GROMACS .gro file of C-alpha atoms in nm:
model
  242
    1MET     CA    1  21.073  -1.069  -2.804
    2LEU     CA    2  20.830  -1.317  -2.944
    3GLY     CA    3  20.800  -1.486  -2.653
    4PHE     CA    4  20.699  -1.198  -2.440
    5GLY     CA    5  20.483  -1.102  -2.661
    6LYS     CA    6  20.276  -1.484  -2.649
    7LYS     CA    7  20.336  -1.451  -2.246
    8LYS     CA    8  20.121  -1.111  -2.259
    9ASN     CA    9  19.847  -1.258  -2.510
   10GLU     CA   10  19.823  -1.565  -2.262
   11ASP     CA   11  19.797  -1.304  -1.946
   12LYS     CA   12  19.512  -1.122  -2.144
   13SER     CA   13  19.315  -1.436  -2.239
   14LYS     CA   14  19.319  -1.566  -1.886
   15GLY     CA   15  19.205  -1.194  -1.764
   16LYS     CA   16  18.913  -1.256  -1.970
   17LYS     CA   17  18.841  -1.625  -1.870
   18ASP     CA   18  18.849  -1.507  -1.486
   19LYS     CA   19  18.607  -1.176  -1.531
   20SER     CA   20  18.377  -1.397  -1.749
   21ASP     CA   21  18.381  -1.722  -1.460
   22SER     CA   22  18.323  -1.395  -1.195
   23THR     CA   23  18.042  -1.299  -1.367
   24LYS     CA   24  17.861  -1.626  -1.322
   25GLU     CA   25  17.644  -1.742  -1.030
   26THR     CA   26  17.661  -2.047  -0.857
   27PRO     CA   27  17.353  -2.285  -0.893
   28GLU     CA   28  17.287  -2.220  -0.557
   29GLU     CA   29  17.311  -1.866  -0.563
   30SER     CA   30  17.106  -1.854  -0.863
   31THR     CA   31  16.825  -2.055  -0.702
   32ASP     CA   32  16.818  -1.831  -0.365
   33ASP     CA   33  16.821  -1.511  -0.542
   34THR     CA   34  16.637  -1.520  -0.864
   35PRO     CA   35  16.274  -1.375  -0.802
   36GLY     CA   36  15.997  -1.637  -0.911
   37ASP     CA   37  16.193  -1.909  -0.880
   38PRO     CA   38  15.937  -2.254  -0.888
   39LYS     CA   39  16.130  -2.393  -0.557
   40LYS     CA   40  16.086  -2.074  -0.347
   41THR     CA   41  15.768  -1.991  -0.442
   42LYS     CA   42  15.660  -2.356  -0.350
   43ASN     CA   43  15.829  -2.328  -0.046
   44LYS     CA   44  15.649  -1.979   0.059
   45SER     CA   45  15.300  -2.147  -0.065
   46LYS     CA   46  15.356  -2.440   0.207
   47LEU     CA   47  15.444  -2.215   0.476
   48LYS     CA   48  15.165  -2.004   0.421
   49LYS     CA   49  14.945  -2.328   0.443
   50LYS     CA   50  15.134  -2.454   0.771
   51LYS     CA   51  15.036  -2.117   0.923
   52VAL     CA   52  14.687  -2.103   0.808
   53ILE     CA   53  14.621  -2.507   0.933
   54SER     CA   54  14.784  -2.373   1.286
   55VAL     CA   55  14.513  -2.138   1.304
   56LYS     CA   56  14.257  -2.341   1.260
   57LEU     CA   57  14.382  -2.589   1.471
   58ILE     CA   58  14.415  -2.325   1.729
   59VAL     CA   59  14.021  -2.215   1.658
   60ILE     CA   60  13.916  -2.575   1.687
   61VAL     CA   61  14.108  -2.656   2.030
   62PHE     CA   62  13.979  -2.327   2.184
   63LEU     CA   63  13.628  -2.415   2.041
   64VAL     CA   64  13.667  -2.754   2.183
   65ILE     CA   65  13.776  -2.663   2.523
   66ALA     CA   66  13.479  -2.414   2.524
   67THR     CA   67  13.228  -2.647   2.493
   68CYS     CA   68  13.397  -2.889   2.713
   69ILE     CA   69  13.407  -2.612   3.007
   70GLY     CA   70  13.026  -2.509   2.910
   71ALA     CA   71  12.900  -2.861   2.949
   72TYR     CA   72  13.078  -2.885   3.253
   73PHE     CA   73  12.883  -2.589   3.415
   74VAL     CA   74  12.573  -2.652   3.296
   75TYR     CA   75  12.649  -3.040   3.422
   76THR     CA   76  12.774  -2.879   3.750
   77LEU     CA   77  12.469  -2.671   3.811
   78PHE     CA   78  12.174  -2.849   3.671
   79PHE     CA   79  12.273  -3.239   3.701
   80SER     CA   80  12.534  -3.309   3.959
   81SER     CA   81  12.457  -3.024   4.263
   82SER     CA   82  12.421  -3.214   4.592
   83SER     CA   83  12.123  -3.138   4.816
   84THR     CA   84  12.156  -3.144   5.203
   85ASP     CA   85  11.924  -3.525   5.154
   86GLY     CA   86  12.234  -3.652   4.914
   87ASN     CA   87  11.982  -3.583   4.589
   88LYS     CA   88  12.208  -3.472   4.326
   89SER     CA   89  11.995  -3.290   4.112
   90VAL     CA   90  11.851  -2.939   4.140
   91TYR     CA   91  11.496  -2.861   4.208
   92VAL     CA   92  11.363  -2.591   3.909
   93LYS     CA   93  11.031  -2.399   4.030
   94ALA     CA   94  10.788  -2.540   3.798
   95THR     CA   95  10.404  -2.411   3.751
   96LEU     CA   96  10.197  -2.745   3.807
   97GLU     CA   97   9.816  -2.624   3.778
   98HIS     CA   98   9.658  -2.895   3.818
   99ILE     CA   99   9.861  -3.059   4.106
  100ASN     CA  100   9.702  -2.965   4.422
  101LEU     CA  101  10.033  -2.899   4.644
  102PRO     CA  102  10.185  -2.579   4.745
  103GLU     CA  103  10.546  -2.503   4.616
  104GLU     CA  104  10.711  -2.598   4.912
  105MET     CA  105  10.532  -3.000   4.884
  106LEU     CA  106  10.622  -3.012   4.517
  107GLU     CA  107  11.002  -2.943   4.607
  108PHE     CA  108  10.995  -3.227   4.874
  109SER     CA  109  10.841  -3.455   4.645
  110PHE     CA  110  11.114  -3.391   4.386
  111ASP     CA  111  11.363  -3.463   4.695
  112HIS     CA  112  11.190  -3.738   4.823
  113PHE     CA  113  10.972  -3.887   4.548
  114PRO     CA  114  11.165  -3.809   4.229
  115GLU     CA  115  10.967  -4.078   4.050
  116LEU     CA  116  10.654  -3.942   4.157
  117TYR     CA  117  10.746  -3.617   4.077
  118ALA     CA  118  10.799  -3.662   3.751
  119ILE     CA  119  10.451  -3.866   3.736
  120MET     CA  120  10.325  -3.547   3.851
  121LEU     CA  121  10.458  -3.341   3.559
  122THR     CA  122  10.343  -3.520   3.321
  123VAL     CA  123   9.952  -3.553   3.507
  124ASN     CA  124   9.995  -3.154   3.483
  125GLY     CA  125  10.105  -3.132   3.115
  126GLU     CA  126   9.854  -3.448   3.021
  127ILE     CA  127   9.519  -3.264   3.165
  128ILE     CA  128   9.664  -2.946   2.965
  129ILE     CA  129   9.609  -3.161   2.669
  130ILE     CA  130   9.283  -3.308   2.768
  131GLU     CA  131   9.127  -2.949   2.853
  132SER     CA  132   9.255  -2.791   2.550
  133GLU     CA  133   9.065  -3.101   2.324
  134ILE     CA  134   8.776  -3.001   2.521
  135ALA     CA  135   8.799  -2.628   2.368
  136ARG     CA  136   8.855  -2.753   2.044
  137ILE     CA  137   8.542  -2.973   2.059
  138GLU     CA  138   8.320  -2.678   2.204
  139THR     CA  139   8.428  -2.424   1.944
  140ILE     CA  140   8.278  -2.698   1.680
  141SER     CA  141   7.965  -2.751   1.855
  142GLN     CA  142   7.924  -2.398   1.851
  143LYS     CA  143   7.977  -2.389   1.484
  144TYR     CA  144   7.755  -2.671   1.409
  145PRO     CA  145   7.511  -2.674   1.694
  146ASP     CA  146   7.241  -2.887   1.468
  147GLN     CA  147   7.522  -3.151   1.545
  148ILE     CA  148   7.534  -3.094   1.908
  149LYS     CA  149   7.503  -3.459   1.992
  150ILE     CA  150   7.831  -3.585   1.827
  151SER     CA  151   8.041  -3.303   2.021
  152ALA     CA  152   7.842  -3.359   2.317
  153LYS     CA  153   7.926  -3.726   2.325
  154GLU     CA  154   8.294  -3.706   2.260
  155LYS     CA  155   8.327  -3.372   2.511
  156LYS     CA  156   8.206  -3.617   2.764
  157ILE     CA  157   8.439  -3.896   2.735
  158TRP     CA  158   8.758  -3.616   2.772
  159GLU     CA  159   8.569  -3.449   3.076
  160LYS     CA  160   8.539  -3.792   3.250
  161THR     CA  161   8.900  -3.872   3.192
  162ARG     CA  162   8.990  -3.593   3.338
  163ASP     CA  163   8.778  -3.597   3.639
  164THR     CA  164   8.913  -3.961   3.727
  165LEU     CA  165   9.232  -3.850   3.669
  166GLN     CA  166   9.206  -3.569   3.897
  167LYS     CA  167   8.983  -3.772   4.185
  168THR     CA  168   9.241  -4.014   4.182
  169PHE     CA  169   9.529  -3.809   4.217
  170LEU     CA  170   9.368  -3.682   4.523
  171LYS     CA  171   9.493  -3.993   4.666
  172VAL     CA  172   9.827  -3.934   4.567
  173GLU     CA  173   9.850  -3.573   4.755
  174LYS     CA  174   9.666  -3.635   5.050
  175PRO     CA  175   9.925  -3.859   5.135
  176VAL     CA  176  10.239  -3.675   5.011
  177LYS     CA  177  10.093  -3.409   5.222
  178GLU     CA  178  10.047  -3.572   5.561
  179THR     CA  179  10.406  -3.719   5.483
  180TYR     CA  180  10.569  -3.386   5.439
  181VAL     CA  181  10.437  -3.244   5.765
  182LEU     CA  182  10.539  -3.551   5.947
  183TYR     CA  183  10.888  -3.472   5.795
  184ARG     CA  184  10.944  -3.119   5.925
  185VAL     CA  185  10.793  -3.187   6.285
  186ASN     CA  186  11.007  -3.527   6.304
  187LYS     CA  187  11.260  -3.564   6.044
  188ALA     CA  188  11.340  -3.950   6.105
  189ALA     CA  189  10.986  -4.044   6.131
  190GLY     CA  190  10.917  -3.860   5.816
  191LEU     CA  191  11.198  -4.018   5.636
  192ALA     CA  192  11.061  -4.385   5.790
  193GLN     CA  193  10.724  -4.301   5.613
  194ILE     CA  194  10.880  -4.213   5.280
  195GLU     CA  195  11.030  -4.511   5.268
  196ALA     CA  196  10.722  -4.709   5.378
  197ARG     CA  197  10.487  -4.483   5.106
  198GLN     CA  198  10.712  -4.424   4.801
  199ALA     CA  199  10.652  -4.773   4.633
  200SER     CA  200  10.291  -4.795   4.662
  201LEU     CA  201  10.210  -4.388   4.584
  202THR     CA  202  10.453  -4.441   4.293
  203GLN     CA  203  10.240  -4.713   4.161
  204LEU     CA  204   9.912  -4.546   4.238
  205ALA     CA  205   9.997  -4.248   4.007
  206LYS     CA  206  10.085  -4.471   3.737
  207THR     CA  207   9.803  -4.673   3.728
  208ALA     CA  208   9.578  -4.342   3.709
  209LEU     CA  209   9.820  -4.189   3.458
  210THR     CA  210   9.820  -4.513   3.176
  211PRO     CA  211   9.467  -4.483   3.047
  212VAL     CA  212   9.479  -4.106   3.030
  213GLN     CA  213   9.809  -4.136   2.766
  214GLU     CA  214   9.612  -4.424   2.560
  215LEU     CA  215   9.344  -4.188   2.501
  216THR     CA  216   9.590  -3.865   2.440
  217GLN     CA  217   9.799  -4.047   2.249
  218THR     CA  218   9.499  -4.079   1.964
  219ILE     CA  219   9.530  -3.668   1.939
  220LYS     CA  220   9.911  -3.639   1.978
  221SER     CA  221   9.943  -3.873   1.676
  222THR     CA  222   9.759  -3.641   1.452
  223GLU     CA  223   9.938  -3.342   1.564
  224ILE     CA  224  10.133  -3.121   1.302
  225VAL     CA  225  10.466  -3.038   1.390
  226PRO     CA  226  10.504  -2.663   1.304
  227GLU     CA  227  10.729  -2.562   1.013
  228GLY     CA  228  11.061  -2.383   1.073
  229PHE     CA  229  11.340  -2.449   1.270
  230PHE     CA  230  11.217  -2.233   1.582
  231LYS     CA  231  10.878  -2.276   1.580
  232GLY     CA  232  10.951  -2.659   1.514
  233ASN     CA  233  11.199  -2.682   1.819
  234ILE     CA  234  10.987  -2.479   2.076
  235TYR     CA  235  10.686  -2.726   2.002
  236LYS     CA  236  10.900  -2.995   2.048
  237LEU     CA  237  11.015  -2.841   2.413
  238LYS     CA  238  10.672  -2.797   2.485
  239LYS     CA  239  10.575  -3.152   2.403
  240LYS     CA  240  10.867  -3.273   2.585
  241PHE     CA  241  10.769  -3.081   2.930
  242LEU     CA  242  10.420  -3.049   2.918
   0.00000   0.00000   0.00000
């Protein structure tokens, strides 16, 4: 009887112990199921950061690819397009009011006298600057008529510079016209004449332009660049192409 009571008490004690053990969680279960666990929060934070970095990386790669594609098309359209004569640049129509050549001859110069054509653009821009300076001096002379001698003397310098440049450039324009017509009539003879005249015409144009640029540089250095992003950039573009 005593033995049976002892065994019964041991079974009760064992049952309580098993029940107590069953209610305990293993370290792994506690880590996975406990809300607000530092390790779990840290893992979620890492995953979130990885997703953000991935999105940013995709956006950056897309922008780089788009920029490269855009640059490729700009280069292809404006710098790499080949003409029938092998010129890699594309002619863009420009208004050169102070160059006495029709549009087709300007394009011809662009194709066959590229360095000379670049000088034509510069000459046209220099004459625009000179005429602007003459207009400025005339405005001052009208405001101070009693000092007209000063204004007249300065105006005469600019007018002489402009007239000399235009007169000299007639010596450049005439052979360009002749070469263009010859090229249209007899392409082989025209190409031969281009080769023969290219260096001399370019040098003549450079010689005429040099003293003009030296004079206009005295007013260019005193010009004030407009403030503001858009006004400043427009001013720079005008100075670059005019």
